[in-house]
Coordinates of C-alpha atoms in Angstrom, one line a residue:
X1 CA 14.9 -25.0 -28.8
X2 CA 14.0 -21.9 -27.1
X3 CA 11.0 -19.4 -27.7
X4 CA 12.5 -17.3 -30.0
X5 CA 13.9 -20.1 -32.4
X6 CA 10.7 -21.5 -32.6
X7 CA 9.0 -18.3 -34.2
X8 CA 11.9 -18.1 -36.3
X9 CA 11.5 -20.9 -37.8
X10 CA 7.9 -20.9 -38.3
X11 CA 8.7 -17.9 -40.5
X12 CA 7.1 -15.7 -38.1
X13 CA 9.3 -12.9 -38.5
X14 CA 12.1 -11.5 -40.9
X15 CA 14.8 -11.3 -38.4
X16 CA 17.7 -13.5 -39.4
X17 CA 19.3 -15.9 -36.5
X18 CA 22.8 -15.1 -37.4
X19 CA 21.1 -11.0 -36.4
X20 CA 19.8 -12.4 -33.0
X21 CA 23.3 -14.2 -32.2
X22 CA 24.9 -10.8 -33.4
X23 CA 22.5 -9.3 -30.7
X24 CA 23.2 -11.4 -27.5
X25 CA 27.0 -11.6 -28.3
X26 CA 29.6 -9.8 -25.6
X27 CA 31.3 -6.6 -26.7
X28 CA 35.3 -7.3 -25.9
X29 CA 35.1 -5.1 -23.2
X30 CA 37.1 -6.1 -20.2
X31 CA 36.0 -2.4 -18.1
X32 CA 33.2 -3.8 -16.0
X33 CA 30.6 -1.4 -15.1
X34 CA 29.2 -0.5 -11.1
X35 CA 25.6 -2.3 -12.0
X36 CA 22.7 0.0 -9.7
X37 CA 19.5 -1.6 -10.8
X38 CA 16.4 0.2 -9.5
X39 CA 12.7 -0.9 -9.5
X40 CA 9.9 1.0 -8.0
X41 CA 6.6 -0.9 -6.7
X42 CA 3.4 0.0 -8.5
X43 CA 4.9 3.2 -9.8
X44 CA 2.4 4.9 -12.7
X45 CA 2.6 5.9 -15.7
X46 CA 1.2 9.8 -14.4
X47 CA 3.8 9.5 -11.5
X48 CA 6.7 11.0 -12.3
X49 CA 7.0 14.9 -13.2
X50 CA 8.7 14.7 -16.7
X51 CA 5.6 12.4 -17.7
X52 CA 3.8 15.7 -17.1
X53 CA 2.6 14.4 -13.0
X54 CA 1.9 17.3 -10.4
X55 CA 4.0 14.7 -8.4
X56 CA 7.4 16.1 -8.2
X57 CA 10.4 13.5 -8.6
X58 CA 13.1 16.1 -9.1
X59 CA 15.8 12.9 -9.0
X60 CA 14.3 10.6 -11.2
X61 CA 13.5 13.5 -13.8
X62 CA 17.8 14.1 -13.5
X63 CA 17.8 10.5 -14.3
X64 CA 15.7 10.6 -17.2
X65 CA 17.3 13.6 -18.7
X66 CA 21.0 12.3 -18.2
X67 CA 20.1 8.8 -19.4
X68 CA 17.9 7.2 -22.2
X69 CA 14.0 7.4 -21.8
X70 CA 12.7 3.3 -22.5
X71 CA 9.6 4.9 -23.6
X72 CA 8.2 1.2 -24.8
X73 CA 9.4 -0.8 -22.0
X74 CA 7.5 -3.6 -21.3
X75 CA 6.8 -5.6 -17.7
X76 CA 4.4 -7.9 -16.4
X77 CA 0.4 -6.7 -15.1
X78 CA 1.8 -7.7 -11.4
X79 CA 4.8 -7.7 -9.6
X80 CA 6.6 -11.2 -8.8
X81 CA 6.5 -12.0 -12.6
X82 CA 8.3 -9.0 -13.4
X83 CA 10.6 -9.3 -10.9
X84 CA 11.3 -13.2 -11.8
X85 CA 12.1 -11.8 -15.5
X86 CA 14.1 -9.6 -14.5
X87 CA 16.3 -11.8 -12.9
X88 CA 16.2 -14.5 -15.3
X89 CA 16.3 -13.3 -18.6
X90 CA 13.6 -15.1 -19.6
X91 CA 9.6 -15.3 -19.5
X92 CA 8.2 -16.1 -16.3
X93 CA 5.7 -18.2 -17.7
X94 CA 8.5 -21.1 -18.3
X95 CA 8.2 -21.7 -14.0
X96 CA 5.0 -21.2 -13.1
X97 CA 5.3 -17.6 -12.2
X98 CA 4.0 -15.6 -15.4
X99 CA 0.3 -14.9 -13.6
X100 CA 0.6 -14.5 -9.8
X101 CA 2.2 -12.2 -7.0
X102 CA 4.1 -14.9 -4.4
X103 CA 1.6 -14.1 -1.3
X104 CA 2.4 -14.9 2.2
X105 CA 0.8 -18.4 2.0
X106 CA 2.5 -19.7 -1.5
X107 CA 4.8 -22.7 -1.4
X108 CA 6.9 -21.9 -4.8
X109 CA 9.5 -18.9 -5.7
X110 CA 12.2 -18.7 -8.4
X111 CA 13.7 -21.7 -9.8
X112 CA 17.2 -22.6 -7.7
X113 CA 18.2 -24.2 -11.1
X114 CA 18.1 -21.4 -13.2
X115 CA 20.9 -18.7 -13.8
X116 CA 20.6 -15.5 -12.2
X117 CA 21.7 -12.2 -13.3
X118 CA 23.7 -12.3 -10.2
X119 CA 25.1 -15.8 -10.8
X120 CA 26.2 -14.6 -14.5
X121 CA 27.6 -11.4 -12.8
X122 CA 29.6 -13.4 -10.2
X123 CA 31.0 -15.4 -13.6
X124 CA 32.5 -12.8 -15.0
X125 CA 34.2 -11.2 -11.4
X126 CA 31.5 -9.1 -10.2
X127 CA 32.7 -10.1 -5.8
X128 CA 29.8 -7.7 -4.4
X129 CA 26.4 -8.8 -5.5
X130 CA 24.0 -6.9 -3.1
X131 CA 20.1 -7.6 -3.0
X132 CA 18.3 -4.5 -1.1
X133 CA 14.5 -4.3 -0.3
X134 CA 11.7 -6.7 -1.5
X135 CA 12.6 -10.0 -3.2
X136 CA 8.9 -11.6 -3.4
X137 CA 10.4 -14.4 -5.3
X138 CA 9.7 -17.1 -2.8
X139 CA 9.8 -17.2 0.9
X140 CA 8.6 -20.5 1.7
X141 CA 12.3 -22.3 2.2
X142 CA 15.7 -20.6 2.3
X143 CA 16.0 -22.4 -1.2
X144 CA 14.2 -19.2 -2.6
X145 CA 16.6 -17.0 -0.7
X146 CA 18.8 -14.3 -2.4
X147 CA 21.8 -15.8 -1.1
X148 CA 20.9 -19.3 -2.7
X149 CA 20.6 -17.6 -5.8
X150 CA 23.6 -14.9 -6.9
X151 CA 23.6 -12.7 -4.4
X152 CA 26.8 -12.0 -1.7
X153 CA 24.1 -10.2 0.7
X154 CA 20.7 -9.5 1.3
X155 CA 19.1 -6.2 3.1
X156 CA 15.4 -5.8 3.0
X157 CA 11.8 -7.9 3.2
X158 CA 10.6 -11.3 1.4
X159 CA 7.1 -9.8 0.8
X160 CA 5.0 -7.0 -0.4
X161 CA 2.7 -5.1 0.9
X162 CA 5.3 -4.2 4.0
X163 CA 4.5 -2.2 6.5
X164 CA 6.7 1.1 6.2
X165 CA 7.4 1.8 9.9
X166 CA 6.9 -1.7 11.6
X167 CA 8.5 -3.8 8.9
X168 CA 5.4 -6.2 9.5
X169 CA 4.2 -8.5 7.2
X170 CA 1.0 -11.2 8.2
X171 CA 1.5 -10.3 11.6
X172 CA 5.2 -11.1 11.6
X173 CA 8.7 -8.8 11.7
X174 CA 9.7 -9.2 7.8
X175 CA 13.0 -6.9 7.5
X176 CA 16.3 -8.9 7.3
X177 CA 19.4 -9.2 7.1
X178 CA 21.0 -12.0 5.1
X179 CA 19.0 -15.1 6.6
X180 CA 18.6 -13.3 10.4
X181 CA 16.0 -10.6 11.2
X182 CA 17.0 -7.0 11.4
X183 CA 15.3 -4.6 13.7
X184 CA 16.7 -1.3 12.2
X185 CA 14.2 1.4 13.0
X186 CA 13.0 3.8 10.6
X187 CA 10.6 4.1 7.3
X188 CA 11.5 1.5 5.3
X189 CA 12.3 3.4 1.8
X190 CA 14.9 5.2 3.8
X191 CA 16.4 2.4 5.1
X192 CA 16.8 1.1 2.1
X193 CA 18.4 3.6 0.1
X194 CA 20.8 4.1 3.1
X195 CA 22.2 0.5 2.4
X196 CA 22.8 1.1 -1.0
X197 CA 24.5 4.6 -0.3
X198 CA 26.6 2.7 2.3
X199 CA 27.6 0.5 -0.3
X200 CA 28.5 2.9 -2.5
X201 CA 30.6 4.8 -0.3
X202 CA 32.8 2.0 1.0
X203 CA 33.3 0.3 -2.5
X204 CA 36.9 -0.4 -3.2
X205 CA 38.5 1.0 -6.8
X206 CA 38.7 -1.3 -9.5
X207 CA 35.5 -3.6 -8.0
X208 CA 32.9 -3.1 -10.0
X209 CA 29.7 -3.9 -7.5
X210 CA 25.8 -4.9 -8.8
X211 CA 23.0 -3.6 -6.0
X212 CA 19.7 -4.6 -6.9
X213 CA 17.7 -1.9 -4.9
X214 CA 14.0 -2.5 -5.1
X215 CA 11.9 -0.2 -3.2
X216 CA 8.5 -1.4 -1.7
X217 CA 7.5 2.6 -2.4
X218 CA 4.8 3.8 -3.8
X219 CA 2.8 0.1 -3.3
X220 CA -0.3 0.0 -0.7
X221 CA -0.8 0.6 2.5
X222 CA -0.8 4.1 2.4
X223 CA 1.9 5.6 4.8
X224 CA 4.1 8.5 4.4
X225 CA 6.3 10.3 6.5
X226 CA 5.1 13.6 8.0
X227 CA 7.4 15.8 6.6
X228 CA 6.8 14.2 2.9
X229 CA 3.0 14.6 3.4
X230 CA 3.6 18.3 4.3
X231 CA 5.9 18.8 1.5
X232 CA 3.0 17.4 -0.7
X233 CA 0.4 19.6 1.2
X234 CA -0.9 18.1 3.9
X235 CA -2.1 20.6 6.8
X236 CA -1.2 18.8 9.9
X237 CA -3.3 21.3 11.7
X238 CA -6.5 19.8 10.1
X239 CA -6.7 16.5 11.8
X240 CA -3.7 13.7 13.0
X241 CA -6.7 11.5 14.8
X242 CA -7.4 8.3 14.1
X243 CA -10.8 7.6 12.0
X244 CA -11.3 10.5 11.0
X245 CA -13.0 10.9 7.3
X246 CA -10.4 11.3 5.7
X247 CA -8.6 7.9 7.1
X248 CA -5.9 9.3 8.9
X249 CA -4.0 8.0 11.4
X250 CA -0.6 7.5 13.2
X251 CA 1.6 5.3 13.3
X252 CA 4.9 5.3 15.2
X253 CA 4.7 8.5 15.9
X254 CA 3.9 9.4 12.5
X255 CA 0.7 10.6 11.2
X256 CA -0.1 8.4 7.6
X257 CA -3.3 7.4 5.7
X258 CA -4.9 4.7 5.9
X259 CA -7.0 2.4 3.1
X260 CA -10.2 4.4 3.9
X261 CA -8.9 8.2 2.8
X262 CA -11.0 9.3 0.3
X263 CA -10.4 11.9 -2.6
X264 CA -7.1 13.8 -2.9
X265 CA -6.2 12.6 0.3
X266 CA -5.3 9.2 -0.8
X267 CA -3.3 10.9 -3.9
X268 CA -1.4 13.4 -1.7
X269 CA -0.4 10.2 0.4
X270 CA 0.5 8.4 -2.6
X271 CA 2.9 11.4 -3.8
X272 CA 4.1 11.4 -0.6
X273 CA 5.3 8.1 -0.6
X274 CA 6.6 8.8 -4.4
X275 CA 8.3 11.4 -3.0
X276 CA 10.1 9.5 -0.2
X277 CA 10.7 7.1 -3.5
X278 CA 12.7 9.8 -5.2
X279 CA 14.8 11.0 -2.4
X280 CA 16.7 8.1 -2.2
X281 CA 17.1 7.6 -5.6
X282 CA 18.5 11.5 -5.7
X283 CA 20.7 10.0 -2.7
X284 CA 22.1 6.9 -4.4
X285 CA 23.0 9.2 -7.3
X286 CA 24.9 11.8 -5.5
X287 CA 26.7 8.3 -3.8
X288 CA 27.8 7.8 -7.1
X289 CA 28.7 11.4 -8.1
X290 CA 30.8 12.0 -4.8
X291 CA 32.5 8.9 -5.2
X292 CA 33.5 10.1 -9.0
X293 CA 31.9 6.7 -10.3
X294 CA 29.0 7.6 -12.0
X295 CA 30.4 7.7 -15.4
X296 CA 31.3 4.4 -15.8
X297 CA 27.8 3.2 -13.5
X298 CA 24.7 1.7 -15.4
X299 CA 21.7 2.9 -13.6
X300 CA 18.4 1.2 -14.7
X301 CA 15.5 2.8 -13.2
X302 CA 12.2 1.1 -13.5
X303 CA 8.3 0.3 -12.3
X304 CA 7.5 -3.3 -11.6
X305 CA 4.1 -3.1 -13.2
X306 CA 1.4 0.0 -13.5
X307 CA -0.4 1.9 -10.9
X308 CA -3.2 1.1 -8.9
X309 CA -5.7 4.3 -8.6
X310 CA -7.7 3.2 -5.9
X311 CA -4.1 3.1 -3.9
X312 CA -3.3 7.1 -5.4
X313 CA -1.6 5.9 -8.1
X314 CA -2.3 7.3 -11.8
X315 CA -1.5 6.0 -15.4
X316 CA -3.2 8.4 -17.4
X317 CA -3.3 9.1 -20.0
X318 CA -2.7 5.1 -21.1
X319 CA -5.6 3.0 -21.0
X320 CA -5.9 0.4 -17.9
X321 CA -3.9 -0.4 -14.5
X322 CA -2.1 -3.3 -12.8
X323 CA -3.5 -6.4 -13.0
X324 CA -4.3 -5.5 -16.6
X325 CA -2.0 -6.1 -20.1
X326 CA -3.9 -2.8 -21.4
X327 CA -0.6 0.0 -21.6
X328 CA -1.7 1.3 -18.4
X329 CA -0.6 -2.0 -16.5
X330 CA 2.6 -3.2 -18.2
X331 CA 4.1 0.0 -19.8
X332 CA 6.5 1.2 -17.1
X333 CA 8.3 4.2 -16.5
X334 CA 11.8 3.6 -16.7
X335 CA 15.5 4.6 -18.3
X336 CA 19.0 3.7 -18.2
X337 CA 22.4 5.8 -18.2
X338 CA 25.5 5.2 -18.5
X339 CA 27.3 8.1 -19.2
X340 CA 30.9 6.4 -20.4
X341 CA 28.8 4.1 -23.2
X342 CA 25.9 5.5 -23.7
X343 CA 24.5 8.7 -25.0
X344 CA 22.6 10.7 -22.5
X345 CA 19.3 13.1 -23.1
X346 CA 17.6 10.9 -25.8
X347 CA 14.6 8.8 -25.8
X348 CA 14.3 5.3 -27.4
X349 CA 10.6 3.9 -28.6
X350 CA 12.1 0.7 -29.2
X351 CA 9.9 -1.9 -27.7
X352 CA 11.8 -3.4 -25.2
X353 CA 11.1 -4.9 -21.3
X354 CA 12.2 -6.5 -18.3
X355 CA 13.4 -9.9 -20.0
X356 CA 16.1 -7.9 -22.0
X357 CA 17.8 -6.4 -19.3
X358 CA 19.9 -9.6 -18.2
X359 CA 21.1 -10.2 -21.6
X360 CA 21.6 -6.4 -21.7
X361 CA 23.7 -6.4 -18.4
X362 CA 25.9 -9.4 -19.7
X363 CA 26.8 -7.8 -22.7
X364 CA 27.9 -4.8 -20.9
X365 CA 30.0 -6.8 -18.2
X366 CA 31.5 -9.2 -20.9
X367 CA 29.8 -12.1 -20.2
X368 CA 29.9 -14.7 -23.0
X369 CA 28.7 -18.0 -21.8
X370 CA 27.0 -20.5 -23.6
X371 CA 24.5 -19.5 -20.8
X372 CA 23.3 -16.6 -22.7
X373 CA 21.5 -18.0 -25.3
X374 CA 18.8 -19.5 -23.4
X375 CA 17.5 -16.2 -22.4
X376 CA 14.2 -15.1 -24.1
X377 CA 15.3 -11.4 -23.5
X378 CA 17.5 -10.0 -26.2
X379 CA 21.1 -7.9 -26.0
X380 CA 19.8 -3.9 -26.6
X381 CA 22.7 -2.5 -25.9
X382 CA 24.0 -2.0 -29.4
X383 CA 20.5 -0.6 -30.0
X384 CA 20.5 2.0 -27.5
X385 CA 24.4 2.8 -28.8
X386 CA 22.9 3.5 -31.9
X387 CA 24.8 0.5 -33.8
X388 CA 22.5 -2.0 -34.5
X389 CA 18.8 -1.7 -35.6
X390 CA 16.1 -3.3 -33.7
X391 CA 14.0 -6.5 -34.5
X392 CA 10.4 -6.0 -35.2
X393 CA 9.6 -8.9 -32.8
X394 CA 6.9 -10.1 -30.5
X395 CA 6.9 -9.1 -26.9
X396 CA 4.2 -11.5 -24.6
X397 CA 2.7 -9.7 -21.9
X398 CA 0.5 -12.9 -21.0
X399 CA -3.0 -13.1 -21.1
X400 CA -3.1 -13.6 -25.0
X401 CA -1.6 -10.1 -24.9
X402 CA 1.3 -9.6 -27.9
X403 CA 2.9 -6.5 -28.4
X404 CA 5.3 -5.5 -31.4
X405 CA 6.9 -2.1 -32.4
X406 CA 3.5 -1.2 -34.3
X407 CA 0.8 -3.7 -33.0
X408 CA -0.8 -5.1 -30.2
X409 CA -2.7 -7.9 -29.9
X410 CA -5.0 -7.8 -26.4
X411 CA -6.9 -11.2 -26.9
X412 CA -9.2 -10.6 -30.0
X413 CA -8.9 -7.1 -30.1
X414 CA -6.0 -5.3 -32.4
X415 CA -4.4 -1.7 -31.7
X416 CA -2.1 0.5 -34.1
X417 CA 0.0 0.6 -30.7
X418 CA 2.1 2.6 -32.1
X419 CA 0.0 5.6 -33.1
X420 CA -3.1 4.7 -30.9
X421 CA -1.3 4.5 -27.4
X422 CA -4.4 5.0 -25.2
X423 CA -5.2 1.9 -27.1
X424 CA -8.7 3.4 -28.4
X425 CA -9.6 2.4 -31.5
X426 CA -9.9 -2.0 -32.0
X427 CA -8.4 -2.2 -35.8
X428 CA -8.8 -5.9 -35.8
X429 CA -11.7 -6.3 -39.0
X430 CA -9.7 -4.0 -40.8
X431 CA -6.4 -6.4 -40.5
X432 CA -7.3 -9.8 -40.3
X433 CA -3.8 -11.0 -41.3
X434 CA -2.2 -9.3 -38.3
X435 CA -4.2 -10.7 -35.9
X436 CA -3.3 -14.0 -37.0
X437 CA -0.5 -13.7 -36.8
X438 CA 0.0 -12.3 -33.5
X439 CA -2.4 -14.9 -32.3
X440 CA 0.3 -17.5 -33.3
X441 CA 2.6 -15.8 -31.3
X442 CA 0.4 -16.4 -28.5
X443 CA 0.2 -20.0 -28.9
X444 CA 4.4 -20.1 -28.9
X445 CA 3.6 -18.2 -25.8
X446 CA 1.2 -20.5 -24.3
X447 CA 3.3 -23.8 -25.3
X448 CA 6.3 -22.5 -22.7
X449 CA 4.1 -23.0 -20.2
X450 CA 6.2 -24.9 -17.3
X451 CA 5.3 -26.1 -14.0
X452 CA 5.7 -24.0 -10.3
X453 CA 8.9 -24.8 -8.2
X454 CA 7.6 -25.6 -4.7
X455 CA 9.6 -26.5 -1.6
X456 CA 9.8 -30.0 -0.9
X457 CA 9.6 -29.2 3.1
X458 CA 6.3 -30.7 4.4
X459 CA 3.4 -27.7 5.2
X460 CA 3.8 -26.0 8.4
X461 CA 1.0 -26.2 10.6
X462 CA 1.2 -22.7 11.4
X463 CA 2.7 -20.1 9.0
X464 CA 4.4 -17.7 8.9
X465 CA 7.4 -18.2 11.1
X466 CA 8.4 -16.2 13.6
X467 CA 10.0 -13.6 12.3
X468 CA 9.8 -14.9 9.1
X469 CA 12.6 -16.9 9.5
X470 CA 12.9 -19.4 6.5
X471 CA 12.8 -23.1 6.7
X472 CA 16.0 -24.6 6.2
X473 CA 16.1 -26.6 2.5

């Protein structure tokens, strides 16, 4: 019995089962969509101009105005966990991977038993399944490797944290391609978007393709391009040297900032970074415009967790920042459009998240496996078409941190989320009930608790590899 039956039958919540069947079912659709999935790395809440940032993102602000705004979408405080759900369908916490980033020196990744999005997608006929950029969902044996789990190629970096111009990770070249290194030259969020624009352009009629394009901008360290950092007003003229106080320095011929800028100069390399960020994303859209595809494209934009301000990064006006389940650390900026389905230039509040988005995806590509109901993540596609109405249900965020469409539960503390969402004002004496039963939820929560998947190989005495190049498992 999975999570959700077992609040459901505890009488948790008024939502029928035959209603959450109705919701993971397949339309009888045969038109498979082009799948472009996007996630940004430690993107914030105050990032992105149509939030209201001085951070212009032109492309993403197209994105959000020809799509839906997921105003109440939900990820995890960090980024492996997120990333993990998103590819599962279902709450990290069931593998071990609910409260950690995989760091250079971990031993476990995503479960090689468990059903990708990109397996499901291959089910159904999807022949080009394309990971680009970080993966950070194991690294310590090829059995965590993209290709051992969906994918028909891989373009990009196991870890975060990447240097953009080196492509160096814990001393070692971490840009690959497939399961060799790659020693393209360039900053690495334009690399990436290439490959998907490449992909795009030589995509054959009548083959829908899935790219997973995960960008390691705007995360730490601090390096922009020089023309970016001009753009977002940086006066070359007042210092390229290294060490100087405001941290600057160069770096393949490139002047960036470094971890000890201080002030506006770390934000204006942050936004310089965002800005690289939304460049490619304006590029991978006019990919899909010039090859007349875009209408029947789902594009899926999102953060993998909040902002880090000490790294430039803002979340204001929401309280908290990664590393945290306070708004501020878990509610990302994101949206999806596609144009031929779905109804552009709205917003949804609907609380929603990263686990929904491969049931989501297999309802719009047809998929009707029995597979499907294991997922924790529910079908919102008939939501955001406007047919179905949504569940008032629980959405875990870990940490004894519950959120539903009017509550949230942040250990003991209680929030009217949905009109307090700077999260200001602790409600929970005045609704004693509520918290209860949120804190039930909690313990479903904590009861899925499951154990790591860690490679079998025998410790290395030195790590990493050269190169990065994977164990064979």
């Amino acid at each position: 019995m999975n999570r959700r039956s077992l609040w459901l039958n505890a009488g948790l919540c008024g939502i029928s089962l035959s209603m959450v069947s109705q919701l993971n079912a397949a339309p009888p659709d045969t038109d498979m969509p082009n799948i472009v999935y996007i996630i940004a790395d430690d993107l914030g809440w105050n990032d992105v101009s149509f939030h209201g940032s001085k951070i212009r993102t032109p492309n993403i602000d197209k994105l959000s105005r020809e799509g839906i705004i997921l105003d109440r979408f939900y990820v995890c405080p960090v980024c492996s966990p997120t990333r993990a759900g998103v590819m599962t369908g279902r709450y990290p916490i069931r593998y071990g991977m609910q409260h950690g980033v995989v760091t250079p020196n971990e031993r476990h990744g995503i479960r090689s038993d468990d059903f990708t999005m990109a397996e499901m997608l291959a089910e159904v006929g999807y022949e080009s399944r394309t990971m680009i950029g970080k993966w950070h969902l194991g690294h310590a044996s090829t059995m965590f490797h993209p290709l051992r789990n969906g994918f028909t190629s891989f373009y990009g970096h196991y870890n975060g944290a990447l240097d953009y111009f080196t492509h160096m990770r814990h001393g070692q070249l971490d840009w690959h391609r497939n399961y060799d290194s790659c020693y393209d030259e360039g900053y690495s969020t334009d690399l990436l978007g290439g490959e998907a624009v490449d992909i795009i352009r030589n995509s054959q009629p009548n083959k829908p393709f899935y790219i997973h394009l995960c960008f390691n901008a705007s995360h730490s360290p601090l390096q922009a391009r020089q023309e970016d950092l001009i753009a977002c007003g940086f006066d070359p003229a007042k210092g390229i040297s290294k060490n100087t106080d405001t941290g600057l320095a160069i770096r393949e011929g490139q002047p960036t900032y470094g971890e000890k800028g201080r002030g506006n100069t770390i934000r204006q390399t942050y936004a310089a970074i965002t800005t690289a960020l939304d460049r490619q994303v304006g590029a991978v859209l006019d990919a899909l415009d010039e090859k007349g595809i875009s209408d029947n494209t789902i594009v899926i934009f999102h953060s993998d967790n909040g902002a880090t301000p000490k790294h430039g990064g803002s979340n204001l006006p929401l309280r908290g920042n990664k590393f945290t389940t306070w708004d501020g650390g878990v509610r990302a900026v994101a949206m999806i459009r596609w144009p031929e389905k779905l109804k552009g230039g709205t917003t949804s509040d609907t609380v929603m998240g990263y686990i929904d988005m491969w049931p989501t995806l297999a309802a719009a590509a047809g998929y009707a496996g029995n597979e499907g109901n294991s997922r924790d993540g529910i079908n919102m596609l008939p939501i955001l078409q406007g047919k179905q109405t949504a569940p008032d249900r629980p959405f875990h965020l870990g940490d004894d941190t519950v959120v539903t469409q009017n509550w949230k539960l942040v250990g003991d503390k209680l929030f009217a989320i949905s009109e307090d969402p700077c999260e200001k004002s602790n409600v929970a004496a005045a609704h004693p009930e509520i918290v209860k039963k949120l804190k039930g939820f909690c313990k479903v929560f904590r009861d899925m608790a499951g154990s790591q998947n860690e490679t079998s190989l025998p410790e290395p005495e030195n790590w990493p590899p050269t190169e990065w190049k994977l164990p064979v498992e």
